Amino acid sequence: MSALSRQMEQTAAATQAALDRLLPQVEGPRGRVVEAMRYACLGGGKRLRPFLVLQSAAIFDVPEQRALRAAAAVEMVHCYSLAHDDLPAMDDSDLRRGRPSVHKAFDEATAILAGDGLLTEAFAVLAHPETHPEGAVRAELVARLAAAAGAAGMVGGQMIDIAAEHHGVHLGQDDVAELQRLKTGAIIGFAATAGAVLAGARPDQEAALEAFARDLGLAFQIADDLLDIAGDAAELGKPVGQDAAAGKATFVDLLGVEGARSRAGELADSAAESLAVFCERADPLREVARFVVERRT
Ligand code: GRG
């Protein structure tokens, strides 16, 4: 097993334990929504966003217990977005991470509430003094995650995607890049800079992480588009071919398979080069840029 795979497994285990602790099961009538929140969060996934938080924090020697809380918060937002994205009103997907999606395992109303619960809980986790002793740092994390998740970020990107799909609007390469920058890039950007915020890093250090995240987010999305046409449904734990079936604009449509592959590779290289200021301390982030474009899940 490579050093990166080992580190990603350790991150996944630590994230799982943190989410389990932060989302305790409750008895009584509201127990069902907490059960669905746990189902949405505790059933696997690569934990890429927590990995970015933990590794960006490690560069600055941020205490791991603080970084893990930010990692759990961003994963809660990610899992909420997947639960809502799978709903019949959106992507209408029955399978996620190799299991029934949340609305299939529970029901639609519960899946909506579970997503709402996770989104809200993420901010409660960031706002808690255990995340950072200084209120200003906690407020900065809250403001940044809100911006990344809201209408100027992920929600806005999802809206453009749905509107284009429903109205058959043709999107060019710049439009697709902008859509993806909002839909997936904004949360990846939060994750990759959270360590700098927790550490009170210098502006040039934060700018390096932002540049890294910009290219990484786009590379991640191109890889996702490629997996949707050439991936293995069993390995992915979700159906393939959904983007084409829905008539979605993807980088593969715009660049062709080979063009998309080489663009993803260039972006991964450029992401890695952005981290020069950190020397070898950023090696795990450089390796994850390569992993993102070579992944099979
Ligand atoms: C519902 C507000 C709202 C937003 C949904 C993120 C998103 C927006 C939808 C997910 C749909 C999708 C497949 C997007 C492509 C990129 C992506 C986020 C893939 C899933 O992320 P991974 O591969 O998943 O990191 P795991 O399961 O490994 O966590």
mmCIF file of N, CA and C and ligand atoms in Angstrom, residues 45-49 75 78 80-82 84-85 90 96-97 154-155 158 183-184 220-221 224 238 295, ligand 1:
data_model
loop_
_atom_site.group_PDB
_atom_site.id
_atom_site.type_symbol
_atom_site.label_atom_id
_atom_site.label_comp_id
_atom_site.label_asym_id
_atom_site.label_seq_id
_atom_site.Cartn_x
_atom_site.Cartn_y
_atom_site.Cartn_z
ATOM 1 N N GLY A 45 -17.217 6.492 1.474
ATOM 2 C CA GLY A 45 -16.767 7.692 0.759
ATOM 3 C C GLY A 45 -15.262 7.828 0.917
ATOM 4 N N LYS A 46 -14.663 8.574 0.000
ATOM 5 C CA LYS A 46 -13.196 8.694 0.006
ATOM 6 C C LYS A 46 -12.696 9.625 1.097
ATOM 7 N N ARG A 47 -13.563 10.478 1.607
ATOM 8 C CA ARG A 47 -13.179 11.476 2.625
ATOM 9 C C ARG A 47 -12.075 12.394 2.094
ATOM 10 N N LEU A 48 -12.215 12.773 0.821
ATOM 11 C CA LEU A 48 -11.214 13.655 0.206
ATOM 12 C C LEU A 48 -11.174 15.025 0.876
ATOM 13 N N ARG A 49 -12.351 15.580 1.168
ATOM 14 C CA ARG A 49 -12.379 16.927 1.755
ATOM 15 C C ARG A 49 -11.775 16.932 3.160
ATOM 16 N N GLU A 75 -17.297 17.537 5.800
ATOM 17 C CA GLU A 75 -17.855 16.264 5.319
ATOM 18 C C GLU A 75 -19.376 16.224 5.548
ATOM 19 N N HIS A 78 -20.797 18.069 2.682
ATOM 20 C CA HIS A 78 -20.689 17.232 1.482
ATOM 21 C C HIS A 78 -21.775 16.140 1.488
ATOM 22 N N TYR A 80 -24.606 16.072 3.093
ATOM 23 C CA TYR A 80 -25.934 16.689 2.879
ATOM 24 C C TYR A 80 -26.148 16.905 1.380
ATOM 25 N N SER A 81 -25.108 17.416 0.680
ATOM 26 C CA SER A 81 -25.295 17.739 -0.740
ATOM 27 C C SER A 81 -25.562 16.464 -1.542
ATOM 28 N N LEU A 82 -24.913 15.371 -1.154
ATOM 29 C CA LEU A 82 -25.136 14.105 -1.870
ATOM 30 C C LEU A 82 -26.554 13.595 -1.607
ATOM 31 N N HIS A 84 -29.233 15.307 -0.870
ATOM 32 C CA HIS A 84 -30.201 16.126 -1.612
ATOM 33 C C HIS A 84 -30.059 15.942 -3.127
ATOM 34 N N ASP A 85 -28.812 15.801 -3.592
ATOM 35 C CA ASP A 85 -28.598 15.620 -5.031
ATOM 36 C C ASP A 85 -29.256 14.333 -5.544
ATOM 37 N N MET A 90 -33.971 16.106 -7.972
ATOM 38 C CA MET A 90 -32.667 16.502 -8.522
ATOM 39 C C MET A 90 -32.149 15.389 -9.434
ATOM 40 N N ARG A 96 -25.931 5.173 -3.810
ATOM 41 C CA ARG A 96 -24.835 6.096 -3.458
ATOM 42 C C ARG A 96 -23.867 5.325 -2.559
ATOM 43 N N ARG A 97 -22.602 5.404 -2.869
ATOM 44 C CA ARG A 97 -21.575 4.728 -2.077
ATOM 45 C C ARG A 97 -21.911 3.242 -1.904
ATOM 46 N N MET A 154 -21.770 26.280 -3.750
ATOM 47 C CA MET A 154 -22.317 24.985 -4.190
ATOM 48 C C MET A 154 -23.785 25.054 -4.627
ATOM 49 N N VAL A 155 -24.613 25.709 -3.818
ATOM 50 C CA VAL A 155 -26.047 25.793 -4.169
ATOM 51 C C VAL A 155 -26.230 26.547 -5.493
ATOM 52 N N GLN A 158 -25.218 24.257 -8.350
ATOM 53 C CA GLN A 158 -26.261 23.238 -8.586
ATOM 54 C C GLN A 158 -27.443 23.853 -9.340
ATOM 55 N N LYS A 183 -20.018 24.539 -8.004
ATOM 56 C CA LYS A 183 -20.703 23.330 -7.506
ATOM 57 C C LYS A 183 -19.784 22.422 -6.680
ATOM 58 N N THR A 184 -18.593 22.170 -7.155
ATOM 59 C CA THR A 184 -17.689 21.294 -6.379
ATOM 60 C C THR A 184 -16.434 22.026 -5.912
ATOM 61 N N PHE A 220 -10.594 17.382 -10.338
ATOM 62 C CA PHE A 220 -11.507 16.425 -9.705
ATOM 63 C C PHE A 220 -12.775 16.271 -10.537
ATOM 64 N N GLN A 221 -13.315 17.402 -10.999
ATOM 65 C CA GLN A 221 -14.564 17.354 -11.754
ATOM 66 C C GLN A 221 -14.373 16.684 -13.114
ATOM 67 N N ASP A 224 -14.286 13.139 -12.544
ATOM 68 C CA ASP A 224 -15.646 12.658 -12.272
ATOM 69 C C ASP A 224 -16.423 12.467 -13.573
ATOM 70 N N LYS A 238 -22.241 3.582 -7.605
ATOM 71 C CA LYS A 238 -23.362 4.372 -8.127
ATOM 72 C C LYS A 238 -23.432 4.109 -9.624
ATOM 73 N N ARG A 295 -7.872 8.310 -9.919
ATOM 74 C CA ARG A 295 -8.771 7.488 -9.094
ATOM 75 C C ARG A 295 -9.736 6.684 -9.969
HETATM 76 C C1 GRG B 1 -27.950 19.530 -3.525
HETATM 77 C C2 GRG B 1 -27.183 21.846 -2.865
HETATM 78 C C3 GRG B 1 -26.922 20.588 -3.549
HETATM 79 C C4 GRG B 1 -25.770 20.449 -4.180
HETATM 80 C C5 GRG B 1 -25.352 19.228 -4.814
HETATM 81 C C6 GRG B 1 -21.980 18.271 -4.849
HETATM 82 C C7 GRG B 1 -23.272 18.248 -5.537
HETATM 83 C C8 GRG B 1 -24.062 19.488 -5.494
HETATM 84 C C9 GRG B 1 -23.778 17.165 -6.132
HETATM 85 C C10 GRG B 1 -23.110 15.881 -6.205
HETATM 86 C C11 GRG B 1 -23.280 15.340 -7.575
HETATM 87 C C12 GRG B 1 -22.016 14.990 -8.170
HETATM 88 C C13 GRG B 1 -21.827 13.568 -8.524
HETATM 89 C C14 GRG B 1 -21.102 15.932 -8.361
HETATM 90 C C15 GRG B 1 -19.817 15.636 -8.965
HETATM 91 C C16 GRG B 1 -18.663 15.772 -8.039
HETATM 92 C C17 GRG B 1 -18.904 15.144 -6.725
HETATM 93 C C18 GRG B 1 -19.232 16.065 -5.622
HETATM 94 C C19 GRG B 1 -18.799 13.825 -6.580
HETATM 95 C C20 GRG B 1 -18.960 13.126 -5.301
HETATM 96 O O1 GRG B 1 -17.890 13.428 -4.460
HETATM 97 P P1 GRG B 1 -16.827 12.313 -4.053
HETATM 98 O O2 GRG B 1 -16.330 11.576 -5.262
HETATM 99 O O3 GRG B 1 -17.759 11.342 -3.219
HETATM 100 O O4 GRG B 1 -15.782 12.951 -3.191
HETATM 101 P P2 GRG B 1 -17.435 10.416 -1.957
HETATM 102 O O5 GRG B 1 -18.575 9.425 -1.915
HETATM 103 O O6 GRG B 1 -16.093 9.771 -2.161
HETATM 104 O O7 GRG B 1 -17.455 11.332 -0.756
#
